[in-house]
Coordinates of C-alpha atoms in Angstrom, one line a residue:
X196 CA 135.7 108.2 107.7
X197 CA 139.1 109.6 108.5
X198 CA 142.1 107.3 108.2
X199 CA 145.5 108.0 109.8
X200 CA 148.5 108.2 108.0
X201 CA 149.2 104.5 109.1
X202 CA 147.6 102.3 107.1
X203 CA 146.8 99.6 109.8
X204 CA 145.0 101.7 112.1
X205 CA 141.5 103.2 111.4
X206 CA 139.3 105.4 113.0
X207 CA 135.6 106.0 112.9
X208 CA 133.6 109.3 113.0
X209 CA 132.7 110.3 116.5
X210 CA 129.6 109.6 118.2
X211 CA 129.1 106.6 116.7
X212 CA 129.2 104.0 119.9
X213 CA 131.2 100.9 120.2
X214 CA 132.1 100.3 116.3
X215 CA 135.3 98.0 116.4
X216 CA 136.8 99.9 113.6
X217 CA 136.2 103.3 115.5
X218 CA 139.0 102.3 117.7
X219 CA 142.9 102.5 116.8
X220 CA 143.9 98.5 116.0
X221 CA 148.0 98.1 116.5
X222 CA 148.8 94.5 114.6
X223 CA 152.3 94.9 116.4
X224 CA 151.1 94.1 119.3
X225 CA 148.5 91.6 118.7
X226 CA 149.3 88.5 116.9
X227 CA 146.3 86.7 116.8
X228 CA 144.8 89.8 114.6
X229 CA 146.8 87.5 111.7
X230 CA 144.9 84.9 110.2
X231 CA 147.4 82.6 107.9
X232 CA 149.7 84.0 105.5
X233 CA 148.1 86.2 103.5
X234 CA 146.1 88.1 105.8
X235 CA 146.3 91.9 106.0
X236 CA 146.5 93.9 109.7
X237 CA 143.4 93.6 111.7
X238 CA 140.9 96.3 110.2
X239 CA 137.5 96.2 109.1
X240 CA 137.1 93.1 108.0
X241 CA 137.7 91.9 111.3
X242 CA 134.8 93.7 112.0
X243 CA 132.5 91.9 109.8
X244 CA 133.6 88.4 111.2
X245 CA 133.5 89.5 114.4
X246 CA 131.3 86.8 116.5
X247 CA 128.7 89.4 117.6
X248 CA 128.2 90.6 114.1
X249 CA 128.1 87.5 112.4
X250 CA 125.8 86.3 115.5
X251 CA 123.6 89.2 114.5
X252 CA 123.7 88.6 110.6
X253 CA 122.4 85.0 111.2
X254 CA 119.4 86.0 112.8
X255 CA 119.0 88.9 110.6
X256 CA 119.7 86.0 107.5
X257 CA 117.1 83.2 109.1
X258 CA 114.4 85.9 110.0
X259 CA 114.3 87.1 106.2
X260 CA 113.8 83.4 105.3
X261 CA 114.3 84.2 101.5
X262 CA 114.7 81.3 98.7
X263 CA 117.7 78.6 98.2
X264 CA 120.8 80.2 95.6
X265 CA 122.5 77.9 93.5
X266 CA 123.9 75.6 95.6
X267 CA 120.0 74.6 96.8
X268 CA 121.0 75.6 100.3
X269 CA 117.9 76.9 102.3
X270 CA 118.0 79.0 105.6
X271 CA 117.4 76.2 108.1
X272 CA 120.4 74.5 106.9
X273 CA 122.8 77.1 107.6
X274 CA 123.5 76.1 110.7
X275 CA 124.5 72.8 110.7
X276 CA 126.3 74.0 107.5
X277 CA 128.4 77.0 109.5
X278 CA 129.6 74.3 112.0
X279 CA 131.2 72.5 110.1
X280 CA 132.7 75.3 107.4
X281 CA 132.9 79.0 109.1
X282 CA 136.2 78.5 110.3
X283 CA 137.7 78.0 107.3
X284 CA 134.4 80.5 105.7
X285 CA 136.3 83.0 108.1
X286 CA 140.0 82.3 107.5
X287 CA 139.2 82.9 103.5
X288 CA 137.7 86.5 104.2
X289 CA 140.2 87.5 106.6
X290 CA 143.1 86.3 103.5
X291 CA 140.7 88.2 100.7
X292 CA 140.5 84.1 99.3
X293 CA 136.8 84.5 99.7
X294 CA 134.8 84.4 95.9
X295 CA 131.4 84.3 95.9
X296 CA 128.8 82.3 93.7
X297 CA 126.8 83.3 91.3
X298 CA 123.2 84.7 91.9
X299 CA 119.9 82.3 90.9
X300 CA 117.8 84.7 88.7
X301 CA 114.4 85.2 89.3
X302 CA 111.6 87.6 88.1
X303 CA 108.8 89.4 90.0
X304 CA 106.6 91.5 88.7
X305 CA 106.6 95.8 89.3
X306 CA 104.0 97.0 91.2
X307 CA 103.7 99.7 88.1
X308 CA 104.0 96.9 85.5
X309 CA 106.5 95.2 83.9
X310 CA 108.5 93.0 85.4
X311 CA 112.1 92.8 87.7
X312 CA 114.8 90.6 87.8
X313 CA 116.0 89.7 90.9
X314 CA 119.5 88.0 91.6
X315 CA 119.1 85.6 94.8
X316 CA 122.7 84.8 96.4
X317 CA 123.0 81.8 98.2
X318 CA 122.4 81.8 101.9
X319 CA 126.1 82.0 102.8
X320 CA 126.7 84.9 100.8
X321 CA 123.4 87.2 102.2
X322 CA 125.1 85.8 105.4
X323 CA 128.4 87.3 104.4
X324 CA 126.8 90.3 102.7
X325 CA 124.4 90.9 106.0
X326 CA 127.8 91.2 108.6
X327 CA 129.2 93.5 105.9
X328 CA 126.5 95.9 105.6
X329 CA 126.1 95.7 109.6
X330 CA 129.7 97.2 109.7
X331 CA 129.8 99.8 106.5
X332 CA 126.0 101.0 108.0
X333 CA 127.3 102.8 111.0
X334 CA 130.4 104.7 108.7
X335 CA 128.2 105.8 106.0
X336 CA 125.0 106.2 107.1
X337 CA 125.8 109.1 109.9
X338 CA 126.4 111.7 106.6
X339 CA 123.3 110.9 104.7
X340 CA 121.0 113.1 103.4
X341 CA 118.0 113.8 105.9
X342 CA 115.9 113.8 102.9
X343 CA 116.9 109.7 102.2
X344 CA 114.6 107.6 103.8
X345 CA 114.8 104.3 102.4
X346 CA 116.8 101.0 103.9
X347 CA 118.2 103.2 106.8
X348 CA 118.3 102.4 110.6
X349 CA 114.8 103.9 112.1
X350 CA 114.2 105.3 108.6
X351 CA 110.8 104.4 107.1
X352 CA 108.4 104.7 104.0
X353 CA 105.7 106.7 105.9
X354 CA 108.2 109.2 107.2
X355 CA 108.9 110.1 103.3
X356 CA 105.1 110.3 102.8
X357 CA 104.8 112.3 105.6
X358 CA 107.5 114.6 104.8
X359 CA 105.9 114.7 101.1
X360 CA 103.0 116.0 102.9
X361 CA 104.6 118.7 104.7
X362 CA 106.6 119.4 101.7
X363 CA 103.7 120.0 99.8
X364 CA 101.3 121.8 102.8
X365 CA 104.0 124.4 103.0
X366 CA 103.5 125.6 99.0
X367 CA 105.6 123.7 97.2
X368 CA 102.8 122.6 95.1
X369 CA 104.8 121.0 92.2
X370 CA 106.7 118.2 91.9
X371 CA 109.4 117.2 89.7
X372 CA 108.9 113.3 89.7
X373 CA 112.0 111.5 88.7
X374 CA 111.9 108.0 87.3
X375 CA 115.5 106.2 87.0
X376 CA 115.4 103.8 84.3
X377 CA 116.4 100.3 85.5
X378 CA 118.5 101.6 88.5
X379 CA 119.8 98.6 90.0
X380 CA 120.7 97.4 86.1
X381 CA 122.9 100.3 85.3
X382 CA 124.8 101.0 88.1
X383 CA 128.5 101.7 87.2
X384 CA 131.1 99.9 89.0
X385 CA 133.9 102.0 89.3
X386 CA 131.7 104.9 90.2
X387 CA 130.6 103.4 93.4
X388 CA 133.9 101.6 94.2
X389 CA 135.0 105.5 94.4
X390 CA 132.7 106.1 96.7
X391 CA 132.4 103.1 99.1
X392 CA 136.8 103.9 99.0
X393 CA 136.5 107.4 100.2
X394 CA 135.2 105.9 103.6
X395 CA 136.9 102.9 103.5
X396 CA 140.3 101.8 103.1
X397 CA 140.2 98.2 103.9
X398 CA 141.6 96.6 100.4
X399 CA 139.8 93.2 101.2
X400 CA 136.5 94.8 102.2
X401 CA 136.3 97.1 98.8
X402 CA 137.7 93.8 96.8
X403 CA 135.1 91.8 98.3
X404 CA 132.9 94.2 97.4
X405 CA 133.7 94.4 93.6
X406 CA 133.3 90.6 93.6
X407 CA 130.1 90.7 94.5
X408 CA 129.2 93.3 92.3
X409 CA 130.8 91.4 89.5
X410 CA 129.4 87.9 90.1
X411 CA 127.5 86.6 87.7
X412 CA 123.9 85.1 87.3
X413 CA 122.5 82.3 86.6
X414 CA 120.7 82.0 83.5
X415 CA 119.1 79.2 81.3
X416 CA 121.9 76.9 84.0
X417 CA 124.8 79.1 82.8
X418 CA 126.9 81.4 84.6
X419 CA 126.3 85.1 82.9
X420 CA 129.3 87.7 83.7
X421 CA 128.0 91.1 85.4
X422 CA 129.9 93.9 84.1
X423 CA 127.2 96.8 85.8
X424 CA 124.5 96.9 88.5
X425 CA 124.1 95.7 91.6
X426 CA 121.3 92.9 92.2
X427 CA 118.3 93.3 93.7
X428 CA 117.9 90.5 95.7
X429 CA 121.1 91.2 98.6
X430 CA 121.6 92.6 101.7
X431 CA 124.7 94.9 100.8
X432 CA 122.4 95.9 97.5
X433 CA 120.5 98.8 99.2
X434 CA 123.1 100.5 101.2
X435 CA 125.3 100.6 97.9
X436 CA 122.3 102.3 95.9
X437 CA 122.2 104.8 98.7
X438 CA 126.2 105.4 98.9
X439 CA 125.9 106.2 94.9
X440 CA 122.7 108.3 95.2
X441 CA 123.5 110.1 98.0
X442 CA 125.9 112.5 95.2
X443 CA 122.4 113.3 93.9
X444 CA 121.4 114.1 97.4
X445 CA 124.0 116.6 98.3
X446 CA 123.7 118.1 95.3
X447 CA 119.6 118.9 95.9
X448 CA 120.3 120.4 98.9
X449 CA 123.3 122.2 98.0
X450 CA 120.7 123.7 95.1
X451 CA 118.2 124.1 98.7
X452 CA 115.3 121.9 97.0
X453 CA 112.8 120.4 98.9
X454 CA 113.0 116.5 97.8
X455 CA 111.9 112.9 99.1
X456 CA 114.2 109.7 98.4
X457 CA 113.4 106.2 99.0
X458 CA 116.0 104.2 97.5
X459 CA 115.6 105.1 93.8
X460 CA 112.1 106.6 94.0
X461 CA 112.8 110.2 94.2
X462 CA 110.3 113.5 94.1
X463 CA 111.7 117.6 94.4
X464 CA 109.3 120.3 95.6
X465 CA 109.0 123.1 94.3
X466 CA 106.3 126.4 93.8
X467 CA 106.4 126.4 90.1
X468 CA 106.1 124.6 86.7
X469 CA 108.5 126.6 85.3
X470 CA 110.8 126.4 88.2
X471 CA 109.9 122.5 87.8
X472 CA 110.8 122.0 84.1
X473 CA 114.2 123.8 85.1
X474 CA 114.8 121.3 87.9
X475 CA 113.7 118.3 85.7
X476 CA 116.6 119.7 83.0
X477 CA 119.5 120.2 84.9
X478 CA 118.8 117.3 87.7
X479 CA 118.3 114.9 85.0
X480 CA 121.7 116.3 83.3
X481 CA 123.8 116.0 86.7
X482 CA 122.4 112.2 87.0
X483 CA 123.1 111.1 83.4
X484 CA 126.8 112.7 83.6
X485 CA 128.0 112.4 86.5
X486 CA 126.2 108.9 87.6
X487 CA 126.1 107.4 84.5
X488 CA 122.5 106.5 85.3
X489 CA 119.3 107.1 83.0
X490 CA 116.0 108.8 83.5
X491 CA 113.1 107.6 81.8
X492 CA 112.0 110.9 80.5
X493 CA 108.6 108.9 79.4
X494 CA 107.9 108.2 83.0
X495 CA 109.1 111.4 84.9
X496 CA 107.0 114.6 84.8
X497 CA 106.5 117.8 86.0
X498 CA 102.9 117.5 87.5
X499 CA 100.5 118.7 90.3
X500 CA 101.4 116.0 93.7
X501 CA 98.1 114.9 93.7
X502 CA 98.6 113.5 90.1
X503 CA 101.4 111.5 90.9
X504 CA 100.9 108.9 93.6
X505 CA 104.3 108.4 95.9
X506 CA 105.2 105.2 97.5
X507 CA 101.8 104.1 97.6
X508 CA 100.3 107.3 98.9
X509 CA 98.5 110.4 96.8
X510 CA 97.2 113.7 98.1
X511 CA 94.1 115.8 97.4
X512 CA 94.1 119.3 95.8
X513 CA 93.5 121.2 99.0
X514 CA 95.1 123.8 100.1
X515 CA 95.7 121.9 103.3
X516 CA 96.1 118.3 101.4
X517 CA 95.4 115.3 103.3
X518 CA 97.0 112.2 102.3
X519 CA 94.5 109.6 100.7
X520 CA 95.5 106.3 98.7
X521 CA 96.7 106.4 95.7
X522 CA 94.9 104.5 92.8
X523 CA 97.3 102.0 91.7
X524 CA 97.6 100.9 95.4
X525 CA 93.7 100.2 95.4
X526 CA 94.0 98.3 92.0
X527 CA 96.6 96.3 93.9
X528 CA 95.1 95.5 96.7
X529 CA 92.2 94.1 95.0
X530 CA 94.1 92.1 92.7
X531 CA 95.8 90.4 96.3
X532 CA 92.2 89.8 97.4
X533 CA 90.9 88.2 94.3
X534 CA 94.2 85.7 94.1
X535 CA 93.5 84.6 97.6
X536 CA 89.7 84.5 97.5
X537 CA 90.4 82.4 93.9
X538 CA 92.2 79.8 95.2
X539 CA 90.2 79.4 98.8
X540 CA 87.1 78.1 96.3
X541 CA 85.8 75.0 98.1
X542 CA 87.5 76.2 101.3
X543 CA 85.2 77.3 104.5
X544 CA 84.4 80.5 104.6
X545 CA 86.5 80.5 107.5
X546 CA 89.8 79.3 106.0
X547 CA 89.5 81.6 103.4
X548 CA 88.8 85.0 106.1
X549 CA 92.4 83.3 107.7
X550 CA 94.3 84.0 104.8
X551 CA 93.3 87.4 103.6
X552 CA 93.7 88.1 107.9
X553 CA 98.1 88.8 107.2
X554 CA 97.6 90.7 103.9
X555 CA 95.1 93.1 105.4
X556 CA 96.6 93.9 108.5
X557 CA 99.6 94.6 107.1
X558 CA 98.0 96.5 104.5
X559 CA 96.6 98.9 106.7
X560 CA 99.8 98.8 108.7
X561 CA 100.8 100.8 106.0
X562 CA 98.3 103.1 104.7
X563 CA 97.4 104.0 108.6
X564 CA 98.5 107.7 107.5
X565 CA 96.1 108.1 105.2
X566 CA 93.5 111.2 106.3
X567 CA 90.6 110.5 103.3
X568 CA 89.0 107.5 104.7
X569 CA 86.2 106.7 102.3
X570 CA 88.0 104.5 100.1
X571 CA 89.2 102.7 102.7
X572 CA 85.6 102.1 103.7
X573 CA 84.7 101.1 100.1
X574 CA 87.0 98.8 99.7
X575 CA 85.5 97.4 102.9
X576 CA 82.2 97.0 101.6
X577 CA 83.8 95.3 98.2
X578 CA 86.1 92.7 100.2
X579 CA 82.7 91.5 101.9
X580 CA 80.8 91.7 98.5
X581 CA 83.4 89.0 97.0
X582 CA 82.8 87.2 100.4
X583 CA 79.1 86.9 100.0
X584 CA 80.0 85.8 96.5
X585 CA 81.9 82.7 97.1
X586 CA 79.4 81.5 99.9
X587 CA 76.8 82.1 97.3
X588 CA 78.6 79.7 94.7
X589 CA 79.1 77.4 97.5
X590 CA 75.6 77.2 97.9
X591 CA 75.1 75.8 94.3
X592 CA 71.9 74.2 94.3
X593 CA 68.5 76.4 94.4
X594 CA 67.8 73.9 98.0
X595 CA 70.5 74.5 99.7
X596 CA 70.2 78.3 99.5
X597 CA 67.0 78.7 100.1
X598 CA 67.5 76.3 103.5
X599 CA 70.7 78.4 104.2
X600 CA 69.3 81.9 104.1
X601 CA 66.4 80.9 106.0
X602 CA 68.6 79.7 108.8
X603 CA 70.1 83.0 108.7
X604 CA 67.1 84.7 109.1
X605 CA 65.0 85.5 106.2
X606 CA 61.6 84.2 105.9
X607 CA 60.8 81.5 103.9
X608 CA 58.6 83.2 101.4
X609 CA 61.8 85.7 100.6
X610 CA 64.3 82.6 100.3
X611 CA 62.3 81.2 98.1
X612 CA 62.1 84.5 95.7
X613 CA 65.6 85.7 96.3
X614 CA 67.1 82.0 95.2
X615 CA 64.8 82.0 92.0
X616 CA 65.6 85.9 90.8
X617 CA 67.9 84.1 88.0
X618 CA 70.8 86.8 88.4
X619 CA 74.6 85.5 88.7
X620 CA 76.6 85.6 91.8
X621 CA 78.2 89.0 91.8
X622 CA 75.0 90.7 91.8
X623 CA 72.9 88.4 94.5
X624 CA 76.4 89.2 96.5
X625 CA 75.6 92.7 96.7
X626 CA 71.4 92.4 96.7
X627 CA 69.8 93.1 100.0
X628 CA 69.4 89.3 100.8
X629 CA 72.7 87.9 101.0
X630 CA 73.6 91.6 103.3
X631 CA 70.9 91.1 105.4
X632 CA 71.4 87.0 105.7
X633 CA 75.8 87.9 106.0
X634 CA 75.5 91.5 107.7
X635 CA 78.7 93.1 108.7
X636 CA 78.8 91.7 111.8
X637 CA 78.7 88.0 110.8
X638 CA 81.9 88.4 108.8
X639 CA 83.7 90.2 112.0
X640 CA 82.5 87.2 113.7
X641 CA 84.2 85.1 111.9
X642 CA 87.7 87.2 112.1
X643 CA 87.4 89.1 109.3
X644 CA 89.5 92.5 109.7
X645 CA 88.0 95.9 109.0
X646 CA 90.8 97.6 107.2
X647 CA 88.9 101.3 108.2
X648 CA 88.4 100.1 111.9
X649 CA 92.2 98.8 112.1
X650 CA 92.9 102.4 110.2
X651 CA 91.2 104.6 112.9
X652 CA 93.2 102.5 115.8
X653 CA 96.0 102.8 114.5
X654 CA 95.6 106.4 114.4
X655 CA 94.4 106.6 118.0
X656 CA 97.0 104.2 119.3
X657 CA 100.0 106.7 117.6

C-alpha cells in the first residue's frame, strides 16, 4: 500500500475498484469523519464500519452460523442485539476504545490425528473481525504469491491439487513436504504486526489488531493471557497466517521452486532427492529464523508425490499421474458413514439415506477431480453393504426376514435357507440374497446418492 507523506490521507494500489481507502480522505474538510473526542482522521477504519461492509459482514457472520462465545450470544440474536448497541459498538472502534472478549476454547479433532484447539470469539467480535478482513483483503491480497491458494477471493483447494498435478506431470517428481508444527500456536506477534504495518498505517486498525491477537481464552471458566498465535476459530485468523507466510512465499519463488500453499499446508517440487534434501535444509532454516515458526521434522519428508497425500488428494506413479484419493481421506469418509449409519439404528431406512444425502454430496463435490475412479466405485458398493446391514438387524426375528425377502422377490424355499445360514449381519449384507432382494437400484430409489455417478457429472458438467 503506498501512503503519502500526510498521515490522514491514504491511498490504495491501483486497479483495485471502489475500496474507500483507495481514495485520498481530507478530515479538514469533512467534520462528520470525527467521531467524539478521541477519534483519529477518517482512514481505514472507517472503512470497516462502513454501512456496506458491516451490511456485508453480517450476512457473511449469520451464513457461517458458528457456536455462541462467552457471552452465550448466538447468531440469530445479533440483530436485535446491533439495534440497540452498534452505535455506540461503532463510536468505540472509530475512538480505538473497542476491547474485545476473550475466546470460548473448544477442541476438534485433526483429520491426521491428534487433536486442535480452537478459540471461538463471540458473535460480535467475528462480526467486527469479518468487516476488518473485508477491508485489509483487497490491500494485501493483490501481492500474494500465485502459488497461495488457501482462504483467498476465487482461490480454492482443488486449484492447489490441480496445480500439484501439473507440477508433478511436468517432472518435478519429488516433493519436499513441509509440516509446520502447531502453526496457528506459535505465531509471533510482533513479527506479523511488522507485516500487517508495512501496508497499513491506520494506528487503530493495527491496535485492534494486536488486541485480538492478544485476547485471551477461556479455560476451566478462567480468562488465559495469549502472549503468541493467532486462533483458529476467526475470521481475521486466515488472512493473518497468509500475510506472515507469504515471506516464505516470496522467498520460494525468488529461489524459482515450484510449490503449493494452502494456508499452512505447504509442498515444493522439485526433480531430485538430493535437490529435495537441500530444499528441506535451507527452507526449513529460513522458516525457523526468520518466522520464528517450527517444522516438525518427524512429519515432513522428502518423498515420491504419490506417497504423500495433499489436501485430501494422492497421485499414481505414472509418468502422466492422474489424481486418485488419497488413503486417509477414504479412512475418513468411512468413519462419517459409520457415525451416521450408528446413530440412524431404529430409523427407516429412509431417514437414515437422508442424512448421509449432505455428507456425500459434498464429499464428491470435492474429490470431483479425481481421474482413478475405482475406489470411488468401491466405496460405493461398501456404503450399500452397511445399508443392507442395518435393514438386516432391523429384520431381527428369523419371520420377519424370511416374509421380507420374499416380498422383495426371492422365492420362498431361498428365504427360508438364506434366513437360517446362521452367519452375522455383515456377511448376509454382502451374500447374494440381501443384493439381489436390495439391488442397486432399490437404494437409488430411495435417494441414495452414487458418489461415482455424482463424480462422472460433475466432470461432464465442468
Amino acid at each position: 500500500m503506498k501512503t503519502d507523506t500526510d498521515a490522514n490521507t491514504v491511498t490504495h494500489p491501483e486497479g483495485q475498484g471502489q475500496h474507500p481507502a483507495s481514495q485520498p480522505v481530507s478530515v479538514e474538510t469533512s467534520p462528520a469523519s470525527l467521531s467524539w473526542t478521541k477519534a483519529e482522521p477518517a482512514s481505514l477504519m472507517e472503512w470497516v464500519v462502513d454501512p456496506e461492509n458491516m451490511e456485508r459482514a453480517y450476512r457473511k457472520v449469520v451464513s457461517n452460523k458458528g457456536a455462541p462465545g462467552v457471552d452465550g450470544m448466538t447468531v440469530h440474536q445479533l440483530a436485535d442485539h446491533l439495534k440497540t448497541h452498534w452505535p455506540m459498538l461503532r463510536e468505540r472502534l472509530l475512538a480505538n476504545e473497542y476491547h474485545p472478549s476473550p475466546t470460548r476454547t473448544a477442541t476438534i479433532p485433526k483429520p491426521k490425528g491428534g487433536t486442535r484447539q480452537l478459540g471461538i470469539p463471540t458473535v460480535t467480535d467475528r462480526l467486527i473481525q469479518q468487516a476488518m478482513s473485508q477491508a485489509l483483503m483487497p490491500i494485501f491480497d493483490p501481492a500474494f504469491s500465485e502459488s497461495s491458494y488457501g482462504y483467498r477471493p476465487k482461490r480454492s483447494a482443488k486449484q492447489a491439487v490441480s496445480a500439484m498435478k501439473a507440477h508433478v506431470t511436468a517432472g518435478h517428481r519429488w516433493v519436499v513436504d513441509l509440516d509446520l508444527e502447531a502453526f496457528f500456536d506459535r505465531v509471533n506477534h510482533d513479527l506479523l504486526m511488522a507485516r500487517v504495518a508495512r501496508r497499513v498505517d491506520d494506528k487503530r486498525v493495527l491496535r485492534l489488531i494486536r488486541r485480538y491477537l492478544e485476547a485471551g481464552m477461556f479455560q476451566q471458566g478462567l480468562p488465559t493471557p495469549r502472549r503468541q498465535g493467532t486462533p483458529q476459530g476467526g475470521p481475521l485468523s486466515p488472512l493473518l497466517a497468509n500475510i506472515l507466510l507469504d515471506d516464505m512465499d516470496k522467498e520460494l519463488e525468488r529461489r524459482g521452486h515450484r510449490f503449493c500453499r494452502y494456508a499452512d499446508d505447504v509442498q515444493v517440487y522439485v526433480k531430485s532427492r538430493r535437490a529435495g534434501e537441500r530444499v528441506m535444509d535451507s527452507l526449513s532454516e529460513h522458516i525457523e529464523n526468520s518466522l520464528r515458526l517450527t517444522v516438525n521434522r518427524r512429519k515432513s519428508a522428502v518423498d515420491r508425490p504419490w506417497r504423500r497425500g495433499y489436501l485430501g488428494y494422492s497421485l499414481t506413479w505414472h509418468k502422466q499421474s492422474k489424481l486418485t484419493l488419497a488413503k486417509a481421506s477414504l479412512k475418513r469418509m468411512m468413519q462419517r458413514v459409520r457415525e451416521i449409519l450408528k446413530r440412524g439404528r431404529g430409523r427407516n431406512i429412509q431417514r437414515i439415506i437422508e442424512k448421509l444425502g449432505p455428507v456425500l454430496r459434498g464429499w464428491a463435490h470435492y474429490f470431483n477431480l479425481v481421474d482413478v475412479k475405482s475406489p470411488l466405485d468401491a466405496l460405493d458398493q461398501w456404503i450399500r453393504r452397511r445399508l443392507r446391514d442395518v435393514v438386516w438387524r432391523q429384520w431381527k426375528r428369523p419371520k420377519t426376514r424370511r416374509h421380507k425377502l420374499m416380498a422383495l422377490g426371492l422365492d420362498a424355499r431361498r428365504a427360508w435357507k438364506s434366513v437360517g445360514n446362521g452367519r452375522g449381519p455383515w456377511w448376509n449384507a454382502g451374500a447374494s440374497h440381501m443384493n439381489q432382494a436390495l439391488p442397486r437400484k432399490w437404494f437409488y430409489d430411495q435417494g441414495l446418492i452414487s458418489i461415482l455417478d455424482t463424480v462422472r457429472w460433475l466432470k461432464r458438467c465442468s
